[in-house]
Coordinates of C-alpha atoms in Angstrom, one line a residue:
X130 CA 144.8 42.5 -30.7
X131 CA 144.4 44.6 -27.4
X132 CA 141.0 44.9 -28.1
X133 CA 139.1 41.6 -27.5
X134 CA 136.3 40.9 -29.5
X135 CA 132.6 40.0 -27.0
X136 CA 129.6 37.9 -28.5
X137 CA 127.3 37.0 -25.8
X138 CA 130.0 36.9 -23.0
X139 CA 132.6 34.7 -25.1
X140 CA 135.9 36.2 -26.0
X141 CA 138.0 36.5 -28.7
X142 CA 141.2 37.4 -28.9
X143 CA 141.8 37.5 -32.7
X144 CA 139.1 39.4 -35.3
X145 CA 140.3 37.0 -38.1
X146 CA 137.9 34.4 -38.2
X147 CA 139.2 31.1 -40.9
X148 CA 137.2 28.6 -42.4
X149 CA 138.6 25.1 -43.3
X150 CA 137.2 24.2 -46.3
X151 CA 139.2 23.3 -50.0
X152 CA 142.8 22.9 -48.1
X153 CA 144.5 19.8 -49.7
X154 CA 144.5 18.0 -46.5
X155 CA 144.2 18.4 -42.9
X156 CA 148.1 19.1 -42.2
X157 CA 147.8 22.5 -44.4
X158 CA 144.6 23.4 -42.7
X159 CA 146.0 23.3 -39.4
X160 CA 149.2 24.8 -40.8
X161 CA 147.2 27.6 -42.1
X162 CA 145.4 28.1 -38.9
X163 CA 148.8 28.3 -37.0
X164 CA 149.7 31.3 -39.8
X165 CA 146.4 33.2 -39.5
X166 CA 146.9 33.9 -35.9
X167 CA 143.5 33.4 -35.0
X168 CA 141.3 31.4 -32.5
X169 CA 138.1 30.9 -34.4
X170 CA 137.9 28.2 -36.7
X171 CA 134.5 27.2 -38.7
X172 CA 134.0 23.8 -39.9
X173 CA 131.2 22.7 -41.9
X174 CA 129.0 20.1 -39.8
X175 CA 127.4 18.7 -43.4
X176 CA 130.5 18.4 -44.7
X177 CA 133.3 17.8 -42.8
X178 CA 133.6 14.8 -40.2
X179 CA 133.6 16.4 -36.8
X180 CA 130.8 13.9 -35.4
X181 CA 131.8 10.4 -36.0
X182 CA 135.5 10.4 -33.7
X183 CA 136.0 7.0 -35.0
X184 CA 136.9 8.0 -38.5
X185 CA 139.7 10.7 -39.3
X186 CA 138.4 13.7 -37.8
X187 CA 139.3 17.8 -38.9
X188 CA 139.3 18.3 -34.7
X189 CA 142.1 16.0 -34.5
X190 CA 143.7 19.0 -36.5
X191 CA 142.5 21.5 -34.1
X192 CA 143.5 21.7 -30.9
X193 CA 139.6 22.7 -28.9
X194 CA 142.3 24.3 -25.9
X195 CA 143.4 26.5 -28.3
X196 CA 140.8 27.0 -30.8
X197 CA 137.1 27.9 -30.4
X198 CA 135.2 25.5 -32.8
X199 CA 132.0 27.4 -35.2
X200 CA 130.5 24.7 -36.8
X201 CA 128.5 26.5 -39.9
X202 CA 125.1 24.6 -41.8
X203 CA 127.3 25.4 -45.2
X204 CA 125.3 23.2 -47.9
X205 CA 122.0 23.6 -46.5
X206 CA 119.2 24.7 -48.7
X207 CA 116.0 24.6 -46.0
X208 CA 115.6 25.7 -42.6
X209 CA 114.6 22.4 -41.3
X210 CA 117.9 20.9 -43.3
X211 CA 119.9 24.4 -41.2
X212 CA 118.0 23.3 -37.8
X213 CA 119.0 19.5 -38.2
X214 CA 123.1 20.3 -38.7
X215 CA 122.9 23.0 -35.4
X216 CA 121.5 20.6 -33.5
X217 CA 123.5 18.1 -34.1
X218 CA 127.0 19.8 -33.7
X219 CA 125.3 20.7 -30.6
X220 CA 124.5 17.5 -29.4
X221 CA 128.0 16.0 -30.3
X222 CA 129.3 18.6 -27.8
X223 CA 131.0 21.1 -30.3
X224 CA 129.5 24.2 -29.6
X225 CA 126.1 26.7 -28.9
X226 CA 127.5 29.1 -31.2
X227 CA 126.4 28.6 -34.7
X228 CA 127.4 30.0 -38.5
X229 CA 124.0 29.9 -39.6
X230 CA 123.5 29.3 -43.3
X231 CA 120.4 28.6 -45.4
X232 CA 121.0 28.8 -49.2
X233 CA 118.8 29.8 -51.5
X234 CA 120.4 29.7 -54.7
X235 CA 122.7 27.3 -56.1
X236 CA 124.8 29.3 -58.6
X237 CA 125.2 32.5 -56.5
X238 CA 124.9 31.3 -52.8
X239 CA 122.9 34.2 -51.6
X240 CA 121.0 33.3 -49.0
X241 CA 117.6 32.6 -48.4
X242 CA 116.4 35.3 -46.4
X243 CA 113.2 34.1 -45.7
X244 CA 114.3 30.9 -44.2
X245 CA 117.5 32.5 -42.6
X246 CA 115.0 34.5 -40.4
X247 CA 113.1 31.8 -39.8
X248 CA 115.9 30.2 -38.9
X249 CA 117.3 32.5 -36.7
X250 CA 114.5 32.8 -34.6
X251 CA 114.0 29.2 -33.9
X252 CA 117.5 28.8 -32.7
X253 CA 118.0 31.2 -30.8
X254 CA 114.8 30.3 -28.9
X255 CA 116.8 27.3 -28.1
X256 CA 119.4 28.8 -26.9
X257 CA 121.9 28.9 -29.7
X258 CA 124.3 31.7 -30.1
X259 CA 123.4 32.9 -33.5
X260 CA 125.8 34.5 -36.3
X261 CA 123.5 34.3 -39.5
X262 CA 125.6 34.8 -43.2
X263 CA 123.3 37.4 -45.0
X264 CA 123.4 39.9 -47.8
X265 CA 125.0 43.2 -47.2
X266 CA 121.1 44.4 -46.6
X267 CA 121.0 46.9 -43.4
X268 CA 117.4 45.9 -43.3
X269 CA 117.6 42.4 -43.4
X270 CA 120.5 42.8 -40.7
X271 CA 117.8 44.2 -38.4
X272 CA 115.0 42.0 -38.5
X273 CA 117.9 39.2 -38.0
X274 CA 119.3 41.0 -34.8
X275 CA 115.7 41.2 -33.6
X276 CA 115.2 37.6 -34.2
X277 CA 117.7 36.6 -31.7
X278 CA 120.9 36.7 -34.0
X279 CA 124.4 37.9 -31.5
X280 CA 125.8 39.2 -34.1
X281 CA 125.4 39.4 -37.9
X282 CA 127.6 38.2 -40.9
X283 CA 126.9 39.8 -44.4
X284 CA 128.5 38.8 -47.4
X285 CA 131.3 41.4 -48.8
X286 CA 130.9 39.3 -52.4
X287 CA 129.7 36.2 -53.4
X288 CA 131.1 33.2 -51.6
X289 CA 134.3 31.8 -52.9
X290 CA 134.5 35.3 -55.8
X291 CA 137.2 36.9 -54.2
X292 CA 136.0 40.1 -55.7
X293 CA 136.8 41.7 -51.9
X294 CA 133.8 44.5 -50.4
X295 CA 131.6 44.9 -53.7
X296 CA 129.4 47.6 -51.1
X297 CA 131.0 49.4 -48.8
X298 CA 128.7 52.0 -48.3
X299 CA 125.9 49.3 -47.3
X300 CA 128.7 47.4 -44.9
X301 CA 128.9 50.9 -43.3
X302 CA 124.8 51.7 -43.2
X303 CA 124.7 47.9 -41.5
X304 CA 127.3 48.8 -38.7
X305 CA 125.0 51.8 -38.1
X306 CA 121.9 50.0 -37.8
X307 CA 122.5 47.2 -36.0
X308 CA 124.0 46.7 -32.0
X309 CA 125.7 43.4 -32.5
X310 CA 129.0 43.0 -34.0
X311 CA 129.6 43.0 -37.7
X312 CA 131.5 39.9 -39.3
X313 CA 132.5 40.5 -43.2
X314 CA 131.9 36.9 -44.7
X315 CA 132.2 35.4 -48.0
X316 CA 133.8 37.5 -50.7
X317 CA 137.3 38.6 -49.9
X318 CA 140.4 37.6 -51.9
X319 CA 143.6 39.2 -50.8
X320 CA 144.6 41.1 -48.0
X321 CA 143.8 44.3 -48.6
X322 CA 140.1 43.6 -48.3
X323 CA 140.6 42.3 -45.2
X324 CA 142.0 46.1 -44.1
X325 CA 139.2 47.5 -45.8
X326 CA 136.4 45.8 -44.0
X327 CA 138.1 46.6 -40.5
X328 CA 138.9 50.2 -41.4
X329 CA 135.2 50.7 -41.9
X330 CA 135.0 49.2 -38.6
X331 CA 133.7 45.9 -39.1
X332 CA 133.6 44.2 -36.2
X333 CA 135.7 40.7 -37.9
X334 CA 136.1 39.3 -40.8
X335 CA 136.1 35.5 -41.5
X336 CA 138.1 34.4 -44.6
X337 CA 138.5 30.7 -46.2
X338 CA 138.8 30.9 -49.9
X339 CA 141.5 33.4 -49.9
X340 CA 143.7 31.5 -47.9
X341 CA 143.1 27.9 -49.2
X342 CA 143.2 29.0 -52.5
X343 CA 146.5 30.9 -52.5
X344 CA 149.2 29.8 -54.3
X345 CA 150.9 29.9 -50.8
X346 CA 148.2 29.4 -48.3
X347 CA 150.5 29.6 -45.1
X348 CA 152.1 32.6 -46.7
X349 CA 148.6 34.4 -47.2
X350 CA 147.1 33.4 -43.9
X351 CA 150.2 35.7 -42.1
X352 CA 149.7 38.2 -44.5
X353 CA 145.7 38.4 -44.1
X354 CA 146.8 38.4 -39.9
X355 CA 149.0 41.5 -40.4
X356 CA 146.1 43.2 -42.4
X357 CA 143.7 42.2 -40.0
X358 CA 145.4 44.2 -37.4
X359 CA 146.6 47.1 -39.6
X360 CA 142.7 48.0 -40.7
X361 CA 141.5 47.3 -37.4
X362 CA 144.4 50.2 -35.6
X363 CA 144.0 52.5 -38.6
X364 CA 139.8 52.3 -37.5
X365 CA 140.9 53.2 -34.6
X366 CA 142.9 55.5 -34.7
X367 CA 140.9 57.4 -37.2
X368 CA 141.8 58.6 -40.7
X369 CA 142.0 61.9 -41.9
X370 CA 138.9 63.7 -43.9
X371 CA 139.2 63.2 -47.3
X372 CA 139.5 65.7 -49.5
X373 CA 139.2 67.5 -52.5
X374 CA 142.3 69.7 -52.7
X375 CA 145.6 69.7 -51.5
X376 CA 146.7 70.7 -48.3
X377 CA 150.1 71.3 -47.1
X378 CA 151.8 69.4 -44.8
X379 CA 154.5 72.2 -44.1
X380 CA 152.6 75.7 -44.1
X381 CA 154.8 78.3 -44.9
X382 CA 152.8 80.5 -42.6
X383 CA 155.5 81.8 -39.3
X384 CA 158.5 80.3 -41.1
X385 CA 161.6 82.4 -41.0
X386 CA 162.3 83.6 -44.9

């Protein structure tokens, strides 16, 4: 990309964000990483060992020089169960920025929205750097940014579905409402939904599932890296109206007949 991403001062280089979850071991999520091109990687602080460096550890995987480390609250289903997992990836030195999650229902994983802002707010009193996973809501995206959140991350389809951007039209709504960057999380399953939620000029997109559960994950993670930067280039480049009738690409107007 020639176009970093900015959250609060920090940099990124690559706007496809990978999670590290359901990979059959450590060696294919860091293979997978490698593929995806990117230089965010979330981990799971409830989860996944990245605390106790004593016992086999997912960072050991991930290279911190090359990577910047989210840890997410994944699994949490109270704010003071969200509030506990940030602070302790804080305190064990991973990182200020946080994947903020609080669940509020088991089956779906929508998020509570209640204790997310809640959440939010708390945090980023102390200093967090906040990326809350919400509903495609514009409002709720709103009263999150003016909670503290840096940037906001709502759901293109239930987590782990696959069923790629269910709403665009309230994706869209949300990147005019709010002045923090718009992450696509949770729902995508291929890489054309990946193109999608950059050509509507989301801001990233962060992707786990998709890649983990591919037949060929190392295959898909390159492929969801190419569409990445396709969707993002064709946003900015901007796309032609669309429209009802034909139009000619060759008038026939000042040819010579």
């Amino acid at each position: 990309m020639t176009d970093p991403l900015i959250i609060k001062g920090i940099e990124f280089k690559s706007r496809l964000w990978v999670g590290t979850g359901k990979y059959k071991n450590f060696e294919e999520t860091a293979r997978a990483i490698e593929a995806s091109g990117t230089d965010v990687v979330t981990v799971a602080v409830r989860r996944v060992n990245i605390i106790d460096r004593s016992q086999e550890n997912l960072l050991d995987y991930i290279d911190p020089k090359k990577y910047k480390i989210l840890p997410n609250t994944a699994g949490c289903y109270t704010v003071e169960d969200a509030l506990r997992y940030a602070r302790l990836a804080r305190e064990a030195g991973v990182s200020d920025m946080i994947k903020l999650e609080v669940i509020g229902d088991e089956k779906t994983l929508f998020p509570d929205v209640c204790g997310l802002l809640k959440a939010t707010e708390i945090l980023a009193k102390e200093g967090f750097i906040v990326l809350p996973y919400t509903n495609d809501d514009p409002i709720t995206a709103k009263r999150l940014v003016d909670a503290g959140a840096a940037a906001v991350m709502p759901l293109g389809a239930p987590i782990g579905s696959g069923l790629g951007i269910r709403n665009p039209y309230n994706i869209k709504i949300i990147l005019e409402t709010v002045d923090v960057p718009v992450i696509v999380d949770a729902g995508v399953g291929t890489a054309s939904d990946v193109a999608i939620a950059m050509e509507l000029g989301c801001d990233a997109v962060l992707v786990n599932t998709a890649i983990a559960g591919a037949k060929d994950p190392i295959m898909m993670a390159e492929a969801l890296k190419h569409a990445c930067i396709a969707g993002r280039l064709a946003y900015k480049a901007g796309r032609i109206p669309k429209k009802l009738y034909a139009s000619a690409s060759s008038p026939i107007e000042g040819m010579l007949i």
